[in-house]
mmCIF file of C-alpha atoms in Angstrom:
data_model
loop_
_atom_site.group_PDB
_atom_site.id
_atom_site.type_symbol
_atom_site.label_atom_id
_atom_site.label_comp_id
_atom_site.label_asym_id
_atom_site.label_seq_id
_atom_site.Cartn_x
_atom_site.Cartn_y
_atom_site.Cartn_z
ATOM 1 C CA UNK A 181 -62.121 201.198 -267.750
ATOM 2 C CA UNK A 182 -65.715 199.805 -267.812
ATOM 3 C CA UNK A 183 -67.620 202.481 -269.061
ATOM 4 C CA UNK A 184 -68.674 204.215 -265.712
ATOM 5 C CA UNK A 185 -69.019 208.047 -265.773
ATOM 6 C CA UNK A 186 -70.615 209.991 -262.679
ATOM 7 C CA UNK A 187 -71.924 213.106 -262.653
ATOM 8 C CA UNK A 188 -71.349 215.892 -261.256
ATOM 9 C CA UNK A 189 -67.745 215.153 -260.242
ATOM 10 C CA UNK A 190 -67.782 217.889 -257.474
ATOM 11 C CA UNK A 191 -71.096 219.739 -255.898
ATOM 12 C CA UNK A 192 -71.239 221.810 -252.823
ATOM 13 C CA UNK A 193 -75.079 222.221 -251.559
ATOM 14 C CA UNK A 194 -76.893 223.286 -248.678
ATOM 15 C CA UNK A 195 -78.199 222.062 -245.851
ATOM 16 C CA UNK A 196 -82.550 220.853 -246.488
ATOM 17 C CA UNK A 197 -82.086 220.704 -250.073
ATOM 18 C CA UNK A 198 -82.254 217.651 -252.687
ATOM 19 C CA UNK A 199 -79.551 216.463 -254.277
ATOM 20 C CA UNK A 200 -79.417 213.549 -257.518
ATOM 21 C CA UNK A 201 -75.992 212.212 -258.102
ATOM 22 C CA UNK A 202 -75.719 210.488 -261.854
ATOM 23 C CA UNK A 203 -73.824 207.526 -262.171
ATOM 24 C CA UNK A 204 -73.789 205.933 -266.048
ATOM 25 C CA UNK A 205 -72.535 202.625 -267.856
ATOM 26 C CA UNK A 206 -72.258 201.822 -271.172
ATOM 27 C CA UNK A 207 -71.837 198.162 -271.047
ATOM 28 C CA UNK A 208 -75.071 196.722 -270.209
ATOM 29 C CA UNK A 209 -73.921 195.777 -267.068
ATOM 30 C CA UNK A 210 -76.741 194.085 -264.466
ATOM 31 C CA UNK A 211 -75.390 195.014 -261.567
ATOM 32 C CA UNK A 212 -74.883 198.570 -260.169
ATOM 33 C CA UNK A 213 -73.871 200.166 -256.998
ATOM 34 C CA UNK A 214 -73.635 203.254 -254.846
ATOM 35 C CA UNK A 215 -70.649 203.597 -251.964
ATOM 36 C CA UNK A 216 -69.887 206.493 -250.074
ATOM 37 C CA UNK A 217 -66.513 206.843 -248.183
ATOM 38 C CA UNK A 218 -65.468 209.490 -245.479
ATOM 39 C CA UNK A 219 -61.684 210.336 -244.148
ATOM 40 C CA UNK A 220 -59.958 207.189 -242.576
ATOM 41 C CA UNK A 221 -62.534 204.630 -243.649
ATOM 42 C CA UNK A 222 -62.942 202.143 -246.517
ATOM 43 C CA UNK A 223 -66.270 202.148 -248.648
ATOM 44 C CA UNK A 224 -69.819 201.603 -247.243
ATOM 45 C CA UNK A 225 -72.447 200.260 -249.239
ATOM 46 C CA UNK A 226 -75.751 202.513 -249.217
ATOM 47 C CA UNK A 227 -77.896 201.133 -252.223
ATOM 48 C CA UNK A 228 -76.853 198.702 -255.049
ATOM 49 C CA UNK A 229 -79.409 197.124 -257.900
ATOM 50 C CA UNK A 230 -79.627 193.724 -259.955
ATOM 51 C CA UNK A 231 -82.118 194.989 -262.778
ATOM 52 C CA UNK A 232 -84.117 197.644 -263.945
ATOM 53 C CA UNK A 233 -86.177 198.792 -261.209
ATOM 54 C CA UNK A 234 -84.842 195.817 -259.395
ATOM 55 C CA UNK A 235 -82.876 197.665 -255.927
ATOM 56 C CA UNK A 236 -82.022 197.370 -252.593
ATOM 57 C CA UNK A 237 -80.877 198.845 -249.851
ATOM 58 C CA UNK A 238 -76.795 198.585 -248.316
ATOM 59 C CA UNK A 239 -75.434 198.938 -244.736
ATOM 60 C CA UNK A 240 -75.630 202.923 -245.140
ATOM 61 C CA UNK A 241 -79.108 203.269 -246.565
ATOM 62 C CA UNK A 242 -81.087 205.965 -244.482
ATOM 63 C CA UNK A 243 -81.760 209.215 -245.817
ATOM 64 C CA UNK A 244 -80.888 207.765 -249.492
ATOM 65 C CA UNK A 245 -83.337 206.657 -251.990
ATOM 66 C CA UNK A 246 -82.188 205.372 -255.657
ATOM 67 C CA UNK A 247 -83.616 204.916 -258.946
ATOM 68 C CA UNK A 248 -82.955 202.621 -262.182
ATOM 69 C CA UNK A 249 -84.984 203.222 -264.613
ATOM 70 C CA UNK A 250 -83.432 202.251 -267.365
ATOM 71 C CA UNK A 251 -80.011 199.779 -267.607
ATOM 72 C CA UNK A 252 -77.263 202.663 -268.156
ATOM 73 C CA UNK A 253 -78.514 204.746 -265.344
ATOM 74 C CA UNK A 254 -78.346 204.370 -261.421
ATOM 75 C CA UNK A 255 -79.386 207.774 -259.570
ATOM 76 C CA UNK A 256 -78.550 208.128 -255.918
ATOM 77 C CA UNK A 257 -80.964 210.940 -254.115
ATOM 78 C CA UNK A 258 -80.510 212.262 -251.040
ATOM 79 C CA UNK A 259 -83.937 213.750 -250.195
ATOM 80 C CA UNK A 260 -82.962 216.398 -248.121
ATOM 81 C CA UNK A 261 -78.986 216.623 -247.742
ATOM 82 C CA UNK A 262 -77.785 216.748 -244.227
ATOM 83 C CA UNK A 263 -73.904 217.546 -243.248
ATOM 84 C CA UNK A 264 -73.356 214.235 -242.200
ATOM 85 C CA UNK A 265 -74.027 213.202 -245.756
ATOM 86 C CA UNK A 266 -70.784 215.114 -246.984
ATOM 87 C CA UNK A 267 -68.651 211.713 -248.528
ATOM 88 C CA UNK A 268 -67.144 211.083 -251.421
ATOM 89 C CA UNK A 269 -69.482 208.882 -253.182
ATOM 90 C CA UNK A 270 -68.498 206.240 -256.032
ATOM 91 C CA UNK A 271 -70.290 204.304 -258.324
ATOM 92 C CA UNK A 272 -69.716 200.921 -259.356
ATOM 93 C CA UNK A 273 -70.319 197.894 -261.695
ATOM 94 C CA UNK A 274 -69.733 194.247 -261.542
ATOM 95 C CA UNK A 275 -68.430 192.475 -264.318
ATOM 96 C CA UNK A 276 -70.508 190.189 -266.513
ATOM 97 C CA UNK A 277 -68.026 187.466 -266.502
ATOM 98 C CA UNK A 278 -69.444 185.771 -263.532
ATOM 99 C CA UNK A 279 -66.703 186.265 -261.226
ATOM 100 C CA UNK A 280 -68.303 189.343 -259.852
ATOM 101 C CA UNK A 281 -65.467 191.478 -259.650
ATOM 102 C CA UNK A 282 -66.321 195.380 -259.633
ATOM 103 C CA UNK A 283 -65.439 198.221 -261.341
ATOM 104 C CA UNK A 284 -65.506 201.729 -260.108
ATOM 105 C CA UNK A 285 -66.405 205.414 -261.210
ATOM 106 C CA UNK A 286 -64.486 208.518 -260.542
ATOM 107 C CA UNK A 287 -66.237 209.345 -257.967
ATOM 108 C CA UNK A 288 -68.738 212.537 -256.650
ATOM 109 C CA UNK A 289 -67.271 214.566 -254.072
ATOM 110 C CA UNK A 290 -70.639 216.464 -252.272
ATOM 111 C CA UNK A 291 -70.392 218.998 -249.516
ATOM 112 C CA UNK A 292 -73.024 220.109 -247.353
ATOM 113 C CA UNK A 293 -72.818 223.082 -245.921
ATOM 114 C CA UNK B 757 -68.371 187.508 -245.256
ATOM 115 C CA UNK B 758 -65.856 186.702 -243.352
ATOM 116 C CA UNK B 759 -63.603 189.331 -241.655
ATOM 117 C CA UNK B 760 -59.941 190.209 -242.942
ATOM 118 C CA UNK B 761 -57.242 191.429 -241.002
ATOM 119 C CA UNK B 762 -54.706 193.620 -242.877
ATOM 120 C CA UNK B 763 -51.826 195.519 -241.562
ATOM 121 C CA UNK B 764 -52.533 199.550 -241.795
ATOM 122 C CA UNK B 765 -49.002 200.393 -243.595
ATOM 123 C CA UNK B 766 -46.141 198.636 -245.206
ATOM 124 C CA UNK B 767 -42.661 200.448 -247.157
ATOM 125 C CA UNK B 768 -41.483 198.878 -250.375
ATOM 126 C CA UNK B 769 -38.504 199.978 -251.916
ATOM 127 C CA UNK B 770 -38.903 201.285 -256.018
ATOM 128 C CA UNK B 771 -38.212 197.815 -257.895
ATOM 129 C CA UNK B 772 -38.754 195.257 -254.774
ATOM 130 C CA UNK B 773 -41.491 192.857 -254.335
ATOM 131 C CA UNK B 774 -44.105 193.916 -252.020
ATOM 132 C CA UNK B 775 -45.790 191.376 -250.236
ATOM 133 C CA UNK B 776 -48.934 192.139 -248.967
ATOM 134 C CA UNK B 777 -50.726 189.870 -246.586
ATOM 135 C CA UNK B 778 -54.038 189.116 -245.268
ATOM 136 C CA UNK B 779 -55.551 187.254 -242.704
ATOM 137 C CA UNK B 780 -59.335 185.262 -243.280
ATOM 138 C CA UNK B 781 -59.499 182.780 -241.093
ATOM 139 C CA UNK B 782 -62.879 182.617 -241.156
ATOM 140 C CA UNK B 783 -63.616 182.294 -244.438
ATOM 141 C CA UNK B 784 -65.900 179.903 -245.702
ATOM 142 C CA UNK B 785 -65.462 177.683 -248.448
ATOM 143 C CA UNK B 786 -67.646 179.123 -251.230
ATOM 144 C CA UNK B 787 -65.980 182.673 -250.598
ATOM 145 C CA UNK B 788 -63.539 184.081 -253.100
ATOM 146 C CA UNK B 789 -60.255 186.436 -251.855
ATOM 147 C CA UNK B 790 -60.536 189.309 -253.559
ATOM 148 C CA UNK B 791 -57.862 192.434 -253.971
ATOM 149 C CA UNK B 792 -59.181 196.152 -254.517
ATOM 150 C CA UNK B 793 -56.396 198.980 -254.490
ATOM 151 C CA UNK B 794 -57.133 202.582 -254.075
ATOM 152 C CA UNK B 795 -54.701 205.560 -255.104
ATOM 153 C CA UNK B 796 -54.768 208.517 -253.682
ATOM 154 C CA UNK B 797 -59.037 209.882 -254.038
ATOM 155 C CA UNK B 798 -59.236 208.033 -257.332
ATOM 156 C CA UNK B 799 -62.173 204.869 -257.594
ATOM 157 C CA UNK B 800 -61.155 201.523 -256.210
ATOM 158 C CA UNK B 801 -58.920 199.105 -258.859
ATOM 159 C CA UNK B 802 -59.866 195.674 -259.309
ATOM 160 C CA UNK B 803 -56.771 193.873 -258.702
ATOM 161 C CA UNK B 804 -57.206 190.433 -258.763
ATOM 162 C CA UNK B 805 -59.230 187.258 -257.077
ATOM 163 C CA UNK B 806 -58.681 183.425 -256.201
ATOM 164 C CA UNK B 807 -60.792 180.900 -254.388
ATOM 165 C CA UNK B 808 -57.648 178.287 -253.580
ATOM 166 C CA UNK B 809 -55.652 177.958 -256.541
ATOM 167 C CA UNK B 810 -52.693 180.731 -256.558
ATOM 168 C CA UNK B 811 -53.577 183.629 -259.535
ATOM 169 C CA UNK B 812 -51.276 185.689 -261.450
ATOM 170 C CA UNK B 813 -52.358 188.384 -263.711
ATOM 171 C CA UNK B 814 -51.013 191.119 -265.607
ATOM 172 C CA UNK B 815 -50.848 193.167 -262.106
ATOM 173 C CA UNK B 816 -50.014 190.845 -259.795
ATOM 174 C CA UNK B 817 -49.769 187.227 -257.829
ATOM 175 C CA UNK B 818 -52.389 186.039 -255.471
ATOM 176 C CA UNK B 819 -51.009 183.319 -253.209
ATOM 177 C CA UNK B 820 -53.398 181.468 -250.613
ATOM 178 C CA UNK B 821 -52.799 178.982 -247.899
ATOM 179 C CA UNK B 822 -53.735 175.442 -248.364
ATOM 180 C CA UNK B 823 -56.049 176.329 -245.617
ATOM 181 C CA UNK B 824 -57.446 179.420 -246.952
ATOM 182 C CA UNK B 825 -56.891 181.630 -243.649
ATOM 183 C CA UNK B 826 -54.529 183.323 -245.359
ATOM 184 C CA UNK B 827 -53.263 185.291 -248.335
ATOM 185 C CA UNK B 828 -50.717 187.136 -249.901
ATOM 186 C CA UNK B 829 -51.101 189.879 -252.324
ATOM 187 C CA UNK B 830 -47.436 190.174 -254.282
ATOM 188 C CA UNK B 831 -46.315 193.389 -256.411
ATOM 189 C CA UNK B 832 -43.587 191.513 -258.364
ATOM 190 C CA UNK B 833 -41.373 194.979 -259.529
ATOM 191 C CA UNK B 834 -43.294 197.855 -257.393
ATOM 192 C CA UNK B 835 -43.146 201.556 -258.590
ATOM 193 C CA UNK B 836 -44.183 204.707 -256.878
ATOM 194 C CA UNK B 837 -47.613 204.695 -258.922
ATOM 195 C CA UNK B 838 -48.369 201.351 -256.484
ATOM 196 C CA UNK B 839 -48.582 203.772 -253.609
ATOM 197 C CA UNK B 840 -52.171 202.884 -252.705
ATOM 198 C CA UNK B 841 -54.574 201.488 -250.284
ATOM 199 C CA UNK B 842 -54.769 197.918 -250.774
ATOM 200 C CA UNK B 843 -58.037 196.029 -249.996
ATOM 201 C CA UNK B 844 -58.522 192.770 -249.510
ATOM 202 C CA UNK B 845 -61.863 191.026 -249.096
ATOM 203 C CA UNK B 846 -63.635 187.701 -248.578
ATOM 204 C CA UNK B 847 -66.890 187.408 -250.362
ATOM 205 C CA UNK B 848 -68.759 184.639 -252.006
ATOM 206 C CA UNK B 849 -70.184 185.373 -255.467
ATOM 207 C CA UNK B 850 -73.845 185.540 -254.270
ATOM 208 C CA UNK B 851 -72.979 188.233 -251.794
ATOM 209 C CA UNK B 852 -70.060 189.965 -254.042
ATOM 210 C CA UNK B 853 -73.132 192.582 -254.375
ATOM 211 C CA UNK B 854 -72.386 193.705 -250.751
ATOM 212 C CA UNK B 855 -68.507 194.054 -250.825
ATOM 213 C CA UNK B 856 -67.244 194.842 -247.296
ATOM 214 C CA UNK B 857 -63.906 197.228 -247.452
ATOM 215 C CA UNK B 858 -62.287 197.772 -244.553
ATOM 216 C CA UNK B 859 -59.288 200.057 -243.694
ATOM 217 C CA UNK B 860 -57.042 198.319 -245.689
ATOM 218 C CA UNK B 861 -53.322 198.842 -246.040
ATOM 219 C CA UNK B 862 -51.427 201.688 -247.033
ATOM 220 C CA UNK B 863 -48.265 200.958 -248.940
ATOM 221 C CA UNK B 864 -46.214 203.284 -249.556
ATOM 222 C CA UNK B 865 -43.263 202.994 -252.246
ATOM 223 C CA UNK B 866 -40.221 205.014 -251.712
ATOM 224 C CA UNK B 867 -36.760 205.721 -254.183
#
């Protein structure tokens, strides 16, 4: 367990509107990222970030922006939520021991109707 | 990263070894073997990781070829809660950022 909560666990939204996933740490750890995975595949990067303010974008970036203001907190935004955007979405860390190994959150399952 | 090819399902009997392999051939030699399992809708697990020196953790065994184009993930006793996906990925620790899962394989762990 390295400290990663995401939040909300479940939302259903429609189609046009704006959504913020949450995901927190409490282990000051540098490096944060954002996945999304749909039936039969494995996890596709969309953002990740190194530092405060400090992002960049993943192989699955369009129509997601993300914000880090502060250490603890990585936000994942889709602008204007779309169908195809329905995914289970997890949040991860990477460990501060140099080896780079991640951690992951719960996950948020979103649905777009 | 260099691409790994995993077979999509393997049975393991409740108390058996499962061995899990994977194929990099391709892999370079500042990347690092990592394993990832995922049960049922939960987050991926961290399982364990090894550049060319066999690992053994509190989970499991990593074992890797003298040549590095392959590896072998082992479950020494499985149980049913090792049903899972089982990832394994080639990365080097400048791009472990970008982490590239593919389909994995399914194990499944029966009585």
């Amino acid at each position: 367990d390295a400290g990663i909560t995401q939040s909300p666990r479940h939302k259903v939204t429609e189609t046009g509107t704006p959504v913020t996933l949450r995901c927190h740490q409490t282990e000051n750890h540098r490096y944060m990222y954002w996945y999304r995975q749909d039936p039969g595949h494995g996890l596709r990067l969309i953002h990740y970030s190194y530092g405060v303010k400090d992002t960049d974008k993943g192989e699955v970036s369009d129509g997601y922006s993300v914000s880090r203001s502060k250490t603890e907190d990585f936000l994942l935004t889709l602008e204007s939520a779309t169908s195809s955007q329905t995914s289970v979405y997890f949040c991860a860390i990477n460990s501060n021991r140099g080896s780079y190994e991640q951690y992951f959150g719960p996950g948020t399952r979103l649905t777009v109707t | 990263d260099a691409k790994t090819t995993q077979p999509p399902s393997m049975d393991c009997a409740e108390g058996r070894a499962a061995n899990l392999p994977c194929n990099h051939s391709t892999i370079s030699g500042n990347e690092y073997v990592y394993w990832y399992r995922q049960i049922h809708s939960q987050g991926p697990q961290y399982i364990i990781h090894g550049l060319k020196n066999n690992e053994t953790n509190e989970m499991a065994s990593l074992i890797i070829t003298e040549d590095r184009k392959s590896s072998t993930l082992i479950l020494p006793h499985a149980t049913l809660r090792d049903t899972a996906v089982y990832y394994c990925i080639a990365a080097d620790t400048g791009t472990a950022s970008k982490l590239t899962f593919g389909t994995g394989t399914r194990l499944q762990v029966t009585l």
